[in-house]
Amino acid sequence: MPRTKGSKNKPKATNDFASQITEKKESIVSLTSEITSITANIDTLKADLKEKKTALKAAQKELTKLEAKKAAAEAQAAEAAKKVEAETVLKKLLASGMTADEILEKLK
C-alpha cells in the first residue's frame, strides 16, 4: 500500500466567534487610541511649525532691513570718502599754485 502524503495532524477548526469578536474589538480600541494620539501629535507639530515659520519670516524681514541699512551706511561712507579725497586734491592743486578757474577747467 502506498504511503499517503501530508500530515494527518490537522488542527480542528473551532467556531469560537465570541473570543474572536472580543479580540477584534480590543484591537480596534487600541488602534483608535493610537490614531487619536498620533493626531494630537500632528496637531501640536503643525502649531510648532506655524510658529517657526512666522519666526523665520520675521527674521528674514529684519535681515533685509539690516542689509539695506548697511548698504546705505556704506554708500554714505563712500560718498564721504570721495568728498574728503576731492578736498585733498583741491587743496593740493591750490597749494601748487593753480587758480580756481584752472581747476574748474580740469574738472570739466
PDB file of N, CA and C in Angstrom:
ATOM      1  N   MET A   1       0.842  -1.166   0.000  1.00  0.00           N
ATOM      2  CA  MET A   1       0.000   0.000   0.000  1.00  0.00           C
ATOM      3  C   MET A   1       0.894   1.238   0.000  1.00  0.00           C
ATOM      4  N   PRO A   2       0.594   2.185  -0.884  1.00  0.00           N
ATOM      5  CA  PRO A   2       1.423   3.397  -0.946  1.00  0.00           C
ATOM      6  C   PRO A   2       1.195   4.283   0.265  1.00  0.00           C
ATOM      7  N   ARG A   3       2.238   5.050   0.538  1.00  0.00           N
ATOM      8  CA  ARG A   3       2.193   5.953   1.676  1.00  0.00           C
ATOM      9  C   ARG A   3       1.430   7.223   1.337  1.00  0.00           C
ATOM     10  N   THR A   4       0.651   7.722   2.247  1.00  0.00           N
ATOM     11  CA  THR A   4      -0.111   8.954   1.989  1.00  0.00           C
ATOM     12  C   THR A   4       0.796  10.171   2.204  1.00  0.00           C
ATOM     13  N   LYS A   5       0.575  11.160   1.422  1.00  0.00           N
ATOM     14  CA  LYS A   5       1.373  12.387   1.525  1.00  0.00           C
ATOM     15  C   LYS A   5       0.686  13.375   2.456  1.00  0.00           C
ATOM     16  N   GLY A   6       1.519  14.168   3.165  1.00  0.00           N
ATOM     17  CA  GLY A   6       0.977  15.192   4.037  1.00  0.00           C
ATOM     18  C   GLY A   6       0.676  14.653   5.424  1.00  0.00           C
ATOM     19  N   SER A   7       0.519  15.559   6.302  1.00  0.00           N
ATOM     20  CA  SER A   7       0.286  15.180   7.692  1.00  0.00           C
ATOM     21  C   SER A   7      -1.205  15.035   7.949  1.00  0.00           C
ATOM     22  N   LYS A   8      -1.486  14.103   8.803  1.00  0.00           N
ATOM     23  CA  LYS A   8      -2.881  13.892   9.181  1.00  0.00           C
ATOM     24  C   LYS A   8      -3.202  14.638  10.472  1.00  0.00           C
ATOM     25  N   ASN A   9      -2.186  15.337  11.038  1.00  0.00           N
ATOM     26  CA  ASN A   9      -2.379  16.065  12.279  1.00  0.00           C
ATOM     27  C   ASN A   9      -2.839  17.487  11.977  1.00  0.00           C
ATOM     28  N   LYS A  10      -4.010  17.640  11.561  1.00  0.00           N
ATOM     29  CA  LYS A  10      -4.550  18.954  11.243  1.00  0.00           C
ATOM     30  C   LYS A  10      -5.325  19.468  12.446  1.00  0.00           C
ATOM     31  N   PRO A  11      -5.158  20.798  12.728  1.00  0.00           N
ATOM     32  CA  PRO A  11      -5.943  21.325  13.853  1.00  0.00           C
ATOM     33  C   PRO A  11      -7.409  21.396  13.480  1.00  0.00           C
ATOM     34  N   LYS A  12      -8.198  21.096  14.471  1.00  0.00           N
ATOM     35  CA  LYS A  12      -9.630  21.144  14.219  1.00  0.00           C
ATOM     36  C   LYS A  12     -10.098  22.578  14.333  1.00  0.00           C
ATOM     37  N   ALA A  13     -10.884  23.026  13.403  1.00  0.00           N
ATOM     38  CA  ALA A  13     -11.399  24.388  13.383  1.00  0.00           C
ATOM     39  C   ALA A  13     -12.456  24.541  14.457  1.00  0.00           C
ATOM     40  N   THR A  14     -12.225  25.527  15.295  1.00  0.00           N
ATOM     41  CA  THR A  14     -13.218  25.792  16.327  1.00  0.00           C
ATOM     42  C   THR A  14     -13.972  27.045  15.939  1.00  0.00           C
ATOM     43  N   ASN A  15     -15.194  27.058  16.197  1.00  0.00           N
ATOM     44  CA  ASN A  15     -16.029  28.197  15.867  1.00  0.00           C
ATOM     45  C   ASN A  15     -16.329  28.992  17.121  1.00  0.00           C
ATOM     46  N   ASP A  16     -15.239  29.547  17.726  1.00  0.00           N
ATOM     47  CA  ASP A  16     -15.403  30.358  18.919  1.00  0.00           C
ATOM     48  C   ASP A  16     -15.437  31.823  18.474  1.00  0.00           C
ATOM     49  N   PHE A  17     -16.563  32.203  17.945  1.00  0.00           N
ATOM     50  CA  PHE A  17     -16.708  33.547  17.403  1.00  0.00           C
ATOM     51  C   PHE A  17     -16.693  34.616  18.481  1.00  0.00           C
ATOM     52  N   ALA A  18     -17.131  34.304  19.644  1.00  0.00           N
ATOM     53  CA  ALA A  18     -17.199  35.293  20.721  1.00  0.00           C
ATOM     54  C   ALA A  18     -15.802  35.775  21.096  1.00  0.00           C
ATOM     55  N   SER A  19     -14.846  34.856  21.211  1.00  0.00           N
ATOM     56  CA  SER A  19     -13.478  35.273  21.555  1.00  0.00           C
ATOM     57  C   SER A  19     -12.845  36.055  20.402  1.00  0.00           C
ATOM     58  N   GLN A  20     -13.112  35.647  19.186  1.00  0.00           N
ATOM     59  CA  GLN A  20     -12.586  36.374  18.027  1.00  0.00           C
ATOM     60  C   GLN A  20     -13.154  37.792  17.968  1.00  0.00           C
ATOM     61  N   ILE A  21     -14.422  37.936  18.276  1.00  0.00           N
ATOM     62  CA  ILE A  21     -15.061  39.251  18.266  1.00  0.00           C
ATOM     63  C   ILE A  21     -14.445  40.140  19.335  1.00  0.00           C
ATOM     64  N   THR A  22     -14.223  39.603  20.523  1.00  0.00           N
ATOM     65  CA  THR A  22     -13.627  40.421  21.585  1.00  0.00           C
ATOM     66  C   THR A  22     -12.196  40.818  21.231  1.00  0.00           C
ATOM     67  N   GLU A  23     -11.442  39.908  20.627  1.00  0.00           N
ATOM     68  CA  GLU A  23     -10.079  40.239  20.203  1.00  0.00           C
ATOM     69  C   GLU A  23     -10.088  41.376  19.178  1.00  0.00           C
ATOM     70  N   LYS A  24     -10.975  41.291  18.212  1.00  0.00           N
ATOM     71  CA  LYS A  24     -11.057  42.328  17.178  1.00  0.00           C
ATOM     72  C   LYS A  24     -11.494  43.659  17.778  1.00  0.00           C
ATOM     73  N   LYS A  25     -12.425  43.626  18.714  1.00  0.00           N
ATOM     74  CA  LYS A  25     -12.868  44.862  19.362  1.00  0.00           C
ATOM     75  C   LYS A  25     -11.726  45.497  20.144  1.00  0.00           C
ATOM     76  N   GLU A  26     -10.940  44.667  20.835  1.00  0.00           N
ATOM     77  CA  GLU A  26      -9.790  45.187  21.579  1.00  0.00           C
ATOM     78  C   GLU A  26      -8.758  45.805  20.632  1.00  0.00           C
ATOM     79  N   SER A  27      -8.523  45.153  19.517  1.00  0.00           N
ATOM     80  CA  SER A  27      -7.560  45.702  18.555  1.00  0.00           C
ATOM     81  C   SER A  27      -8.086  47.005  17.953  1.00  0.00           C
ATOM     82  N   ILE A  28      -9.382  47.077  17.723  1.00  0.00           N
ATOM     83  CA  ILE A  28      -9.974  48.306  17.189  1.00  0.00           C
ATOM     84  C   ILE A  28      -9.833  49.438  18.197  1.00  0.00           C
ATOM     85  N   VAL A  29     -10.085  49.161  19.467  1.00  0.00           N
ATOM     86  CA  VAL A  29      -9.968  50.179  20.506  1.00  0.00           C
ATOM     87  C   VAL A  29      -8.526  50.665  20.609  1.00  0.00           C
ATOM     88  N   SER A  30      -7.582  49.745  20.588  1.00  0.00           N
ATOM     89  CA  SER A  30      -6.174  50.145  20.690  1.00  0.00           C
ATOM     90  C   SER A  30      -5.754  50.957  19.461  1.00  0.00           C
ATOM     91  N   LEU A  31      -6.213  50.552  18.289  1.00  0.00           N
ATOM     92  CA  LEU A  31      -5.866  51.297  17.065  1.00  0.00           C
ATOM     93  C   LEU A  31      -6.469  52.703  17.077  1.00  0.00           C
ATOM     94  N   THR A  32      -7.698  52.827  17.540  1.00  0.00           N
ATOM     95  CA  THR A  32      -8.305  54.162  17.588  1.00  0.00           C
ATOM     96  C   THR A  32      -7.601  55.048  18.599  1.00  0.00           C
ATOM     97  N   SER A  33      -7.175  54.477  19.719  1.00  0.00           N
ATOM     98  CA  SER A  33      -6.439  55.294  20.697  1.00  0.00           C
ATOM     99  C   SER A  33      -5.092  55.728  20.125  1.00  0.00           C
ATOM    100  N   GLU A  34      -4.424  54.831  19.398  1.00  0.00           N
ATOM    101  CA  GLU A  34      -3.165  55.202  18.740  1.00  0.00           C
ATOM    102  C   GLU A  34      -3.397  56.301  17.711  1.00  0.00           C
ATOM    103  N   ILE A  35      -4.466  56.199  16.958  1.00  0.00           N
ATOM    104  CA  ILE A  35      -4.777  57.206  15.933  1.00  0.00           C
ATOM    105  C   ILE A  35      -5.022  58.562  16.575  1.00  0.00           C
ATOM    106  N   THR A  36      -5.768  58.584  17.679  1.00  0.00           N
ATOM    107  CA  THR A  36      -6.038  59.865  18.334  1.00  0.00           C
ATOM    108  C   THR A  36      -4.759  60.465  18.903  1.00  0.00           C
ATOM    109  N   SER A  37      -3.873  59.641  19.466  1.00  0.00           N
ATOM    110  CA  SER A  37      -2.616  60.179  19.998  1.00  0.00           C
ATOM    111  C   SER A  37      -1.737  60.704  18.864  1.00  0.00           C
ATOM    112  N   ILE A  38      -1.690  59.987  17.755  1.00  0.00           N
ATOM    113  CA  ILE A  38      -0.907  60.453  16.600  1.00  0.00           C
ATOM    114  C   ILE A  38      -1.495  61.739  16.048  1.00  0.00           C
ATOM    115  N   THR A  39      -2.804  61.831  15.982  1.00  0.00           N
ATOM    116  CA  THR A  39      -3.459  63.045  15.501  1.00  0.00           C
ATOM    117  C   THR A  39      -3.138  64.226  16.404  1.00  0.00           C
ATOM    118  N   ALA A  40      -3.147  63.986  17.711  1.00  0.00           N
ATOM    119  CA  ALA A  40      -2.805  65.053  18.653  1.00  0.00           C
ATOM    120  C   ALA A  40      -1.359  65.492  18.458  1.00  0.00           C
ATOM    121  N   ASN A  41      -0.458  64.541  18.251  1.00  0.00           N
ATOM    122  CA  ASN A  41       0.944  64.880  17.989  1.00  0.00           C
ATOM    123  C   ASN A  41       1.086  65.691  16.707  1.00  0.00           C
ATOM    124  N   ILE A  42       0.356  65.316  15.689  1.00  0.00           N
ATOM    125  CA  ILE A  42       0.406  66.034  14.416  1.00  0.00           C
ATOM    126  C   ILE A  42      -0.081  67.466  14.607  1.00  0.00           C
ATOM    127  N   ASP A  43      -1.156  67.630  15.369  1.00  0.00           N
ATOM    128  CA  ASP A  43      -1.685  68.976  15.609  1.00  0.00           C
ATOM    129  C   ASP A  43      -0.677  69.846  16.339  1.00  0.00           C
ATOM    130  N   THR A  44      -0.011  69.293  17.358  1.00  0.00           N
ATOM    131  CA  THR A  44       0.990  70.082  18.083  1.00  0.00           C
ATOM    132  C   THR A  44       2.169  70.400  17.181  1.00  0.00           C
ATOM    133  N   LEU A  45       2.559  69.446  16.358  1.00  0.00           N
ATOM    134  CA  LEU A  45       3.676  69.697  15.431  1.00  0.00           C
ATOM    135  C   LEU A  45       3.303  70.745  14.390  1.00  0.00           C
ATOM    136  N   LYS A  46       2.055  70.738  13.939  1.00  0.00           N
ATOM    137  CA  LYS A  46       1.605  71.760  12.990  1.00  0.00           C
ATOM    138  C   LYS A  46       1.658  73.136  13.625  1.00  0.00           C
ATOM    139  N   ALA A  47       1.239  73.221  14.878  1.00  0.00           N
ATOM    140  CA  ALA A  47       1.279  74.501  15.582  1.00  0.00           C
ATOM    141  C   ALA A  47       2.723  74.973  15.739  1.00  0.00           C
ATOM    142  N   ASP A  48       3.613  74.057  16.103  1.00  0.00           N
ATOM    143  CA  ASP A  48       5.033  74.404  16.231  1.00  0.00           C
ATOM    144  C   ASP A  48       5.599  74.864  14.893  1.00  0.00           C
ATOM    145  N   LEU A  49       5.231  74.162  13.836  1.00  0.00           N
ATOM    146  CA  LEU A  49       5.705  74.525  12.502  1.00  0.00           C
ATOM    147  C   LEU A  49       5.239  75.916  12.117  1.00  0.00           C
ATOM    148  N   LYS A  50       3.991  76.233  12.414  1.00  0.00           N
ATOM    149  CA  LYS A  50       3.450  77.551  12.102  1.00  0.00           C
ATOM    150  C   LYS A  50       4.212  78.635  12.852  1.00  0.00           C
ATOM    151  N   GLU A  51       4.495  78.396  14.146  1.00  0.00           N
ATOM    152  CA  GLU A  51       5.250  79.363  14.944  1.00  0.00           C
ATOM    153  C   GLU A  51       6.649  79.563  14.372  1.00  0.00           C
ATOM    154  N   LYS A  52       7.290  78.477  13.990  1.00  0.00           N
ATOM    155  CA  LYS A  52       8.650  78.564  13.442  1.00  0.00           C
ATOM    156  C   LYS A  52       8.653  79.315  12.116  1.00  0.00           C
ATOM    157  N   LYS A  53       7.638  79.083  11.295  1.00  0.00           N
ATOM    158  CA  LYS A  53       7.566  79.777  10.003  1.00  0.00           C
ATOM    159  C   LYS A  53       7.386  81.276  10.199  1.00  0.00           C
ATOM    160  N   THR A  54       6.541  81.668  11.154  1.00  0.00           N
ATOM    161  CA  THR A  54       6.352  83.101  11.397  1.00  0.00           C
ATOM    162  C   THR A  54       7.619  83.714  11.962  1.00  0.00           C
ATOM    163  N   ALA A  55       8.321  82.982  12.827  1.00  0.00           N
ATOM    164  CA  ALA A  55       9.585  83.487  13.372  1.00  0.00           C
ATOM    165  C   ALA A  55      10.624  83.635  12.261  1.00  0.00           C
ATOM    166  N   LEU A  56      10.634  82.684  11.335  1.00  0.00           N
ATOM    167  CA  LEU A  56      11.567  82.746  10.203  1.00  0.00           C
ATOM    168  C   LEU A  56      11.258  83.944   9.316  1.00  0.00           C
ATOM    169  N   LYS A  57       9.985  84.184   9.052  1.00  0.00           N
ATOM    170  CA  LYS A  57       9.598  85.335   8.235  1.00  0.00           C
ATOM    171  C   LYS A  57      10.035  86.635   8.882  1.00  0.00           C
ATOM    172  N   ALA A  58       9.817  86.742  10.180  1.00  0.00           N
ATOM    173  CA  ALA A  58      10.200  87.956  10.907  1.00  0.00           C
ATOM    174  C   ALA A  58      11.710  88.142  10.866  1.00  0.00           C
ATOM    175  N   ALA A  59      12.454  87.066  11.029  1.00  0.00           N
ATOM    176  CA  ALA A  59      13.916  87.151  10.993  1.00  0.00           C
ATOM    177  C   ALA A  59      14.401  87.558   9.604  1.00  0.00           C
ATOM    178  N   GLN A  60      13.757  87.040   8.571  1.00  0.00           N
ATOM    179  CA  GLN A  60      14.144  87.404   7.202  1.00  0.00           C
ATOM    180  C   GLN A  60      13.853  88.871   6.930  1.00  0.00           C
ATOM    181  N   LYS A  61      12.726  89.368   7.422  1.00  0.00           N
ATOM    182  CA  LYS A  61      12.409  90.786   7.237  1.00  0.00           C
ATOM    183  C   LYS A  61      13.437  91.658   7.935  1.00  0.00           C
ATOM    184  N   GLU A  62      13.802  91.277   9.171  1.00  0.00           N
ATOM    185  CA  GLU A  62      14.801  92.039   9.912  1.00  0.00           C
ATOM    186  C   GLU A  62      16.143  92.015   9.184  1.00  0.00           C
ATOM    187  N   LEU A  63      16.484  90.863   8.615  1.00  0.00           N
ATOM    188  CA  LEU A  63      17.740  90.732   7.885  1.00  0.00           C
ATOM    189  C   LEU A  63      17.763  91.645   6.672  1.00  0.00           C
ATOM    190  N   THR A  64      16.677  91.691   5.927  1.00  0.00           N
ATOM    191  CA  THR A  64      16.653  92.552   4.741  1.00  0.00           C
ATOM    192  C   THR A  64      16.738  94.020   5.145  1.00  0.00           C
ATOM    193  N   LYS A  65      16.074  94.386   6.251  1.00  0.00           N
ATOM    194  CA  LYS A  65      16.153  95.769   6.719  1.00  0.00           C
ATOM    195  C   LYS A  65      17.583  96.118   7.119  1.00  0.00           C
ATOM    196  N   LEU A  66      18.233  95.200   7.845  1.00  0.00           N
ATOM    197  CA  LEU A  66      19.609  95.446   8.275  1.00  0.00           C
ATOM    198  C   LEU A  66      20.565  95.528   7.085  1.00  0.00           C
ATOM    199  N   GLU A  67      20.339  94.668   6.091  1.00  0.00           N
ATOM    200  CA  GLU A  67      21.183  94.715   4.891  1.00  0.00           C
ATOM    201  C   GLU A  67      21.001  96.038   4.155  1.00  0.00           C
ATOM    202  N   ALA A  68      19.770  96.528   4.086  1.00  0.00           N
ATOM    203  CA  ALA A  68      19.517  97.808   3.427  1.00  0.00           C
ATOM    204  C   ALA A  68      20.188  98.947   4.200  1.00  0.00           C
ATOM    205  N   LYS A  69      20.098  98.897   5.528  1.00  0.00           N
ATOM    206  CA  LYS A  69      20.750  99.928   6.349  1.00  0.00           C
ATOM    207  C   LYS A  69      22.258  99.873   6.172  1.00  0.00           C
ATOM    208  N   LYS A  70      22.816  98.669   6.092  1.00  0.00           N
ATOM    209  CA  LYS A  70      24.258  98.515   5.910  1.00  0.00           C
ATOM    210  C   LYS A  70      24.681  99.082   4.564  1.00  0.00           C
ATOM    211  N   ALA A  71      23.913  98.778   3.511  1.00  0.00           N
ATOM    212  CA  ALA A  71      24.239  99.296   2.184  1.00  0.00           C
ATOM    213  C   ALA A  71      24.172 100.821   2.164  1.00  0.00           C
ATOM    214  N   ALA A  72      23.165 101.374   2.833  1.00  0.00           N
ATOM    215  CA  ALA A  72      23.033 102.830   2.883  1.00  0.00           C
ATOM    216  C   ALA A  72      24.205 103.450   3.642  1.00  0.00           C
ATOM    217  N   ALA A  73      24.600 102.831   4.734  1.00  0.00           N
ATOM    218  CA  ALA A  73      25.725 103.344   5.527  1.00  0.00           C
ATOM    219  C   ALA A  73      27.021 103.257   4.737  1.00  0.00           C
ATOM    220  N   GLU A  74      27.212 102.166   4.003  1.00  0.00           N
ATOM    221  CA  GLU A  74      28.412 102.021   3.173  1.00  0.00           C
ATOM    222  C   GLU A  74      28.432 103.051   2.061  1.00  0.00           C
ATOM    223  N   ALA A  75      27.280 103.304   1.455  1.00  0.00           N
ATOM    224  CA  ALA A  75      27.207 104.300   0.391  1.00  0.00           C
ATOM    225  C   ALA A  75      27.513 105.688   0.954  1.00  0.00           C
ATOM    226  N   GLN A  76      26.997 105.957   2.126  1.00  0.00           N
ATOM    227  CA  GLN A  76      27.248 107.253   2.754  1.00  0.00           C
ATOM    228  C   GLN A  76      28.728 107.387   3.111  1.00  0.00           C
ATOM    229  N   ALA A  77      29.336 106.315   3.607  1.00  0.00           N
ATOM    230  CA  ALA A  77      30.757 106.356   3.945  1.00  0.00           C
ATOM    231  C   ALA A  77      31.604 106.533   2.687  1.00  0.00           C
ATOM    232  N   ALA A  78      31.214 105.876   1.598  1.00  0.00           N
ATOM    233  CA  ALA A  78      31.947 106.018   0.340  1.00  0.00           C
ATOM    234  C   ALA A  78      31.826 107.443  -0.185  1.00  0.00           C
ATOM    235  N   GLU A  79      30.640 108.011  -0.061  1.00  0.00           N
ATOM    236  CA  GLU A  79      30.428 109.397  -0.502  1.00  0.00           C
ATOM    237  C   GLU A  79      31.284 110.355   0.326  1.00  0.00           C
ATOM    238  N   ALA A  80      31.343 110.117   1.625  1.00  0.00           N
ATOM    239  CA  ALA A  80      32.165 110.966   2.495  1.00  0.00           C
ATOM    240  C   ALA A  80      33.640 110.817   2.146  1.00  0.00           C
ATOM    241  N   ALA A  81      34.072 109.594   1.837  1.00  0.00           N
ATOM    242  CA  ALA A  81      35.466 109.370   1.461  1.00  0.00           C
ATOM    243  C   ALA A  81      35.794 110.085   0.151  1.00  0.00           C
ATOM    244  N   LYS A  82      34.860 110.051  -0.793  1.00  0.00           N
ATOM    245  CA  LYS A  82      35.069 110.753  -2.070  1.00  0.00           C
ATOM    246  C   LYS A  82      35.175 112.261  -1.831  1.00  0.00           C
ATOM    247  N   LYS A  83      34.334 112.751  -0.942  1.00  0.00           N
ATOM    248  CA  LYS A  83      34.349 114.187  -0.654  1.00  0.00           C
ATOM    249  C   LYS A  83      35.682 114.593  -0.028  1.00  0.00           C
ATOM    250  N   VAL A  84      36.155 113.790   0.916  1.00  0.00           N
ATOM    251  CA  VAL A  84      37.432 114.082   1.563  1.00  0.00           C
ATOM    252  C   VAL A  84      38.568 114.019   0.539  1.00  0.00           C
ATOM    253  N   GLU A  85      38.518 113.029  -0.336  1.00  0.00           N
ATOM    254  CA  GLU A  85      39.557 112.890  -1.372  1.00  0.00           C
ATOM    255  C   GLU A  85      39.532 114.079  -2.318  1.00  0.00           C
ATOM    256  N   ALA A  86      38.345 114.520  -2.696  1.00  0.00           N
ATOM    257  CA  ALA A  86      38.234 115.675  -3.590  1.00  0.00           C
ATOM    258  C   ALA A  86      38.781 116.933  -2.915  1.00  0.00           C
ATOM    259  N   GLU A  87      38.497 117.076  -1.637  1.00  0.00           N
ATOM    260  CA  GLU A  87      39.008 118.246  -0.908  1.00  0.00           C
ATOM    261  C   GLU A  87      40.531 118.222  -0.837  1.00  0.00           C
ATOM    262  N   THR A  88      41.111 117.042  -0.603  1.00  0.00           N
ATOM    263  CA  THR A  88      42.576 116.963  -0.534  1.00  0.00           C
ATOM    264  C   THR A  88      43.200 117.252  -1.889  1.00  0.00           C
ATOM    265  N   VAL A  89      42.608 116.769  -2.958  1.00  0.00           N
ATOM    266  CA  VAL A  89      43.116 117.053  -4.308  1.00  0.00           C
ATOM    267  C   VAL A  89      43.003 118.549  -4.585  1.00  0.00           C
ATOM    268  N   LEU A  90      41.899 119.143  -4.199  1.00  0.00           N
ATOM    269  CA  LEU A  90      41.698 120.574  -4.410  1.00  0.00           C
ATOM    270  C   LEU A  90      42.730 121.382  -3.627  1.00  0.00           C
ATOM    271  N   LYS A  91      42.998 120.990  -2.413  1.00  0.00           N
ATOM    272  CA  LYS A  91      44.000 121.692  -1.604  1.00  0.00           C
ATOM    273  C   LYS A  91      45.391 121.568  -2.219  1.00  0.00           C
ATOM    274  N   LYS A  92      45.693 120.363  -2.728  1.00  0.00           N
ATOM    275  CA  LYS A  92      46.997 120.155  -3.362  1.00  0.00           C
ATOM    276  C   LYS A  92      47.143 121.034  -4.599  1.00  0.00           C
ATOM    277  N   LEU A  93      46.071 121.085  -5.382  1.00  0.00           N
ATOM    278  CA  LEU A  93      46.121 121.893  -6.606  1.00  0.00           C
ATOM    279  C   LEU A  93      46.242 123.381  -6.264  1.00  0.00           C
ATOM    280  N   LEU A  94      45.517 123.816  -5.250  1.00  0.00           N
ATOM    281  CA  LEU A  94      45.614 125.222  -4.849  1.00  0.00           C
ATOM    282  C   LEU A  94      47.002 125.525  -4.270  1.00  0.00           C
ATOM    283  N   ALA A  95      47.576 124.553  -3.577  1.00  0.00           N
ATOM    284  CA  ALA A  95      48.905 124.753  -2.997  1.00  0.00           C
ATOM    285  C   ALA A  95      49.971 124.780  -4.078  1.00  0.00           C
ATOM    286  N   SER A  96      49.708 124.092  -5.185  1.00  0.00           N
ATOM    287  CA  SER A  96      50.698 124.076  -6.257  1.00  0.00           C
ATOM    288  C   SER A  96      50.655 125.352  -7.089  1.00  0.00           C
ATOM    289  N   GLY A  97      49.689 126.200  -6.825  1.00  0.00           N
ATOM    290  CA  GLY A  97      49.664 127.491  -7.499  1.00  0.00           C
ATOM    291  C   GLY A  97      48.614 127.613  -8.585  1.00  0.00           C
ATOM    292  N   MET A  98      47.726 126.664  -8.717  1.00  0.00           N
ATOM    293  CA  MET A  98      46.671 126.770  -9.735  1.00  0.00           C
ATOM    294  C   MET A  98      45.556 127.663  -9.211  1.00  0.00           C
ATOM    295  N   THR A  99      44.901 128.317 -10.124  1.00  0.00           N
ATOM    296  CA  THR A  99      43.786 129.165  -9.731  1.00  0.00           C
ATOM    297  C   THR A  99      42.497 128.349  -9.759  1.00  0.00           C
ATOM    298  N   ALA A 100      41.453 128.896  -9.183  1.00  0.00           N
ATOM    299  CA  ALA A 100      40.159 128.195  -9.131  1.00  0.00           C
ATOM    300  C   ALA A 100      39.598 127.994 -10.527  1.00  0.00           C
ATOM    301  N   ASP A 101      39.822 128.935 -11.422  1.00  0.00           N
ATOM    302  CA  ASP A 101      39.315 128.778 -12.792  1.00  0.00           C
ATOM    303  C   ASP A 101      40.015 127.639 -13.520  1.00  0.00           C
ATOM    304  N   GLU A 102      41.324 127.507 -13.329  1.00  0.00           N
ATOM    305  CA  GLU A 102      42.075 126.425 -13.958  1.00  0.00           C
ATOM    306  C   GLU A 102      41.611 125.063 -13.423  1.00  0.00           C
ATOM    307  N   ILE A 103      41.351 125.018 -12.121  1.00  0.00           N
ATOM    308  CA  ILE A 103      40.884 123.769 -11.518  1.00  0.00           C
ATOM    309  C   ILE A 103      39.526 123.382 -12.080  1.00  0.00           C
ATOM    310  N   LEU A 104      38.614 124.331 -12.245  1.00  0.00           N
ATOM    311  CA  LEU A 104      37.299 124.050 -12.820  1.00  0.00           C
ATOM    312  C   LEU A 104      37.410 123.567 -14.251  1.00  0.00           C
ATOM    313  N   GLU A 105      38.356 124.093 -15.009  1.00  0.00           N
ATOM    314  CA  GLU A 105      38.573 123.670 -16.382  1.00  0.00           C
ATOM    315  C   GLU A 105      39.053 122.218 -16.411  1.00  0.00           C
ATOM    316  N   LYS A 106      39.914 121.840 -15.455  1.00  0.00           N
ATOM    317  CA  LYS A 106      40.411 120.466 -15.400  1.00  0.00           C
ATOM    318  C   LYS A 106      39.277 119.490 -15.048  1.00  0.00           C
ATOM    319  N   LEU A 107      38.382 119.930 -14.175  1.00  0.00           N
ATOM    320  CA  LEU A 107      37.282 119.054 -13.770  1.00  0.00           C
ATOM    321  C   LEU A 107      36.296 118.797 -14.903  1.00  0.00           C
ATOM    322  N   LYS A 108      36.179 119.715 -15.799  1.00  0.00           N
ATOM    323  CA  LYS A 108      35.257 119.553 -16.939  1.00  0.00           C
ATOM    324  C   LYS A 108      35.870 118.573 -17.881  1.00  0.00           C
TER     325      LYS A 108
END
